[in-house]
XYZ file of C-alpha atoms in Angstrom:
219
model
C -48.400 41.376 -55.239
C -46.527 39.288 -57.817
C -43.630 40.899 -59.581
C -43.728 40.939 -63.386
C -41.783 38.145 -65.043
C -38.617 39.195 -66.854
C -38.212 38.302 -70.502
C -36.627 34.825 -70.953
C -37.276 33.846 -67.259
C -38.890 30.593 -66.523
C -42.282 31.047 -65.117
C -42.514 30.172 -61.449
C -44.877 27.355 -60.852
C -47.714 28.129 -58.647
C -46.986 27.346 -54.981
C -49.140 26.891 -52.090
C -48.577 29.072 -49.083
C -45.881 27.553 -46.845
C -44.760 25.067 -49.536
C -41.011 24.769 -50.252
C -39.888 25.155 -53.895
C -39.045 22.021 -55.804
C -35.469 20.662 -55.843
C -33.190 22.791 -57.963
C -35.629 25.625 -58.294
C -34.742 29.011 -56.904
C -36.783 30.574 -54.254
C -39.182 32.996 -55.820
C -38.639 36.587 -54.935
C -40.451 37.631 -51.845
C -40.810 34.022 -50.598
C -39.334 33.115 -47.212
C -36.397 30.648 -46.956
C -37.639 27.094 -46.811
C -38.137 25.983 -43.325
C -40.316 28.820 -42.185
C -39.796 32.226 -40.826
C -37.205 31.097 -38.188
C -34.186 31.173 -40.425
C -31.878 28.373 -41.664
C -32.048 24.847 -40.120
C -29.934 24.242 -37.009
C -26.359 23.019 -37.379
C -25.507 19.320 -36.824
C -24.152 18.153 -33.366
C -20.483 17.268 -32.612
C -19.018 14.248 -34.275
C -18.410 11.005 -32.248
C -14.614 11.517 -32.478
C -14.920 14.910 -30.813
C -16.951 13.377 -27.958
C -14.354 10.602 -27.483
C -11.519 13.115 -27.398
C -13.265 15.254 -24.777
C -13.947 12.171 -22.633
C -10.335 11.004 -22.772
C -9.094 14.493 -21.896
C -11.397 14.672 -18.885
C -10.268 11.237 -17.659
C -6.622 12.230 -18.035
C -7.198 15.413 -16.033
C -8.963 13.359 -13.290
C -5.975 10.992 -13.028
C -3.606 13.942 -12.702
C -5.663 15.338 -9.794
C -5.717 11.928 -8.032
C -1.945 11.536 -8.466
C -1.332 14.973 -6.981
C -3.456 14.132 -3.934
C -1.715 10.798 -3.356
C 1.707 12.393 -3.800
C 0.802 15.024 -1.232
C -0.088 12.332 1.329
C 3.198 10.506 0.749
C 5.123 13.736 1.212
C 3.330 14.395 4.493
C 4.146 10.864 5.679
C 7.802 11.310 4.707
C 7.992 14.560 6.636
C 6.428 12.938 9.710
C 8.870 10.012 9.535
C 11.806 12.371 9.110
C 10.634 14.346 12.125
C 10.491 11.211 14.264
C 13.950 10.132 13.109
C 15.413 13.524 13.931
C 13.789 13.513 17.363
C 15.158 10.037 18.067
C 18.649 11.096 16.969
C 18.560 14.190 19.151
C 17.350 12.273 22.208
C 20.171 11.888 24.748
C 21.797 8.478 24.826
C 20.739 6.314 27.734
C 23.290 6.250 30.485
C 24.816 2.799 30.964
C 23.522 1.146 34.071
C 25.923 0.640 36.857
C 27.403 -2.796 36.985
C 25.976 -4.998 39.658
C 28.299 -5.430 42.539
C 30.297 -8.607 42.140
C 29.489 -11.230 44.745
C 32.137 -11.555 47.399
C 34.796 -14.089 46.552
C 34.307 -17.384 48.285
C 36.859 -18.134 50.926
C 38.913 -21.227 50.243
C 37.727 -24.220 52.174
C 39.636 -24.685 55.350
C 41.788 -27.754 55.533
C 40.880 -30.450 57.991
C 43.117 -30.410 61.071
C 44.436 -33.846 60.115
C 44.396 -35.566 56.709
C 45.144 -39.198 55.871
C 45.900 -40.717 52.457
C 46.384 -44.438 51.833
C 47.334 -46.837 49.051
C 47.854 -50.573 48.728
C 51.284 -51.929 49.639
C 53.106 -55.241 49.404
C 53.486 -57.012 52.738
C 57.151 -57.166 53.713
C 57.663 -59.564 56.678
C 59.855 -58.311 59.478
C 62.165 -60.445 61.597
C 59.330 -60.744 64.089
C 56.928 -62.307 61.608
C 56.308 -65.999 62.421
C 53.951 -66.912 59.567
C 50.370 -66.341 58.470
C 48.626 -63.992 56.010
C 48.808 -60.250 56.466
C 47.742 -57.246 54.394
C 49.639 -53.950 54.418
C 48.624 -50.379 53.476
C 50.952 -47.373 53.121
C 49.567 -44.293 54.886
C 50.583 -40.623 54.960
C 49.296 -38.472 57.806
C 49.545 -34.648 57.792
C 49.049 -32.274 60.717
C 47.200 -29.166 59.441
C 46.206 -27.978 62.899
C 47.919 -25.476 65.156
C 48.760 -28.113 67.758
C 50.903 -31.192 67.714
C 49.375 -34.624 67.194
C 50.570 -38.083 68.139
C 51.130 -40.876 65.649
C 51.108 -44.568 66.628
C 50.393 -47.723 64.590
C 47.742 -48.654 67.142
C 45.828 -45.411 66.342
C 44.957 -46.867 62.866
C 42.391 -49.427 61.711
C 41.811 -50.893 58.207
C 38.293 -51.519 56.889
C 37.995 -54.013 54.030
C 35.670 -54.101 51.003
C 32.981 -56.060 52.906
C 32.977 -53.613 55.851
C 35.046 -55.698 58.296
C 37.439 -53.683 60.471
C 41.019 -54.915 61.080
C 43.206 -53.672 63.937
C 46.800 -52.765 63.143
C 49.309 -55.500 64.008
C 52.647 -54.475 65.549
C 56.015 -55.703 64.282
C 54.724 -57.744 61.305
C 55.851 -55.463 58.441
C 59.369 -54.078 58.462
C 58.105 -50.758 57.000
C 55.678 -50.144 59.845
C 54.965 -46.437 60.629
C 56.898 -45.076 63.584
C 55.518 -43.780 66.852
C 56.065 -40.005 66.969
C 54.568 -36.551 67.477
C 53.858 -34.261 64.536
C 54.141 -30.511 64.943
C 51.767 -28.236 62.973
C 52.531 -28.612 59.240
C 54.476 -31.855 59.573
C 53.603 -35.229 58.033
C 54.755 -38.846 58.287
C 54.522 -41.922 56.039
C 54.647 -45.622 56.947
C 52.885 -48.983 56.698
C 49.889 -50.272 58.662
C 49.334 -54.029 58.605
C 46.195 -56.035 59.307
C 45.908 -59.738 59.909
C 44.498 -61.892 57.114
C 44.197 -61.622 53.356
C 41.608 -59.028 52.367
C 40.976 -56.053 50.090
C 41.463 -52.793 52.027
C 38.886 -50.050 51.388
C 39.834 -47.224 53.772
C 42.031 -46.423 56.780
C 40.834 -44.601 59.902
C 43.103 -42.610 62.272
C 42.055 -41.524 65.768
C 44.402 -39.289 67.773
C 45.106 -40.936 71.151
C 42.560 -43.683 70.340
C 39.790 -41.320 71.393
C 37.978 -38.501 69.630
C 36.829 -38.081 66.030
C 38.287 -40.406 63.429
C 39.923 -39.199 60.217
C 39.343 -41.446 57.206
C 41.469 -41.889 54.107
C 40.362 -44.047 51.181
C 42.765 -46.667 49.872
C 43.751 -46.131 46.247
């Protein structure tokens, strides 16, 4: 039922059922709020800036969680490394290996029973020399054996640079080596002379003209 109009009040225009009042006109008494019986229209959604802020906050929180996880792994690795280092430090030091036994010292080479050294010499004619060419060599013979040895000019030969052997000549050089016996440790020096002019290469001594020869190169 329509309510009676108050004095001075604008008459309400006729409305169809369910029709909203015109702009600027009040809602007639007893009429529902425009929009139907379900109350006022719904509120507007969040603004774009609010959505962006929420997104950035969520991303920041995600990065914090990832950083915490990575930091936890690094800490675990550091602890494991520290444990290994401590174990290595506590391990007993290796005992030094025993030195290898030194090889036995080599025995000095034994001296030959007899040694001969020789060098070129100038031929000095003796009073027995009657002419001709002769070549002389100064020799030193040493007895390193435990027995005596005999020395005689005839126990020596001279071999020249072309391999020719020259027998010692007696009485030609006044410095000729003497005939003698050498006791162990003794030595003698004298001249051996060969006939002809040649270049001496080495001298050979044979005790008693038999047995093994002992050679000495001519320097």
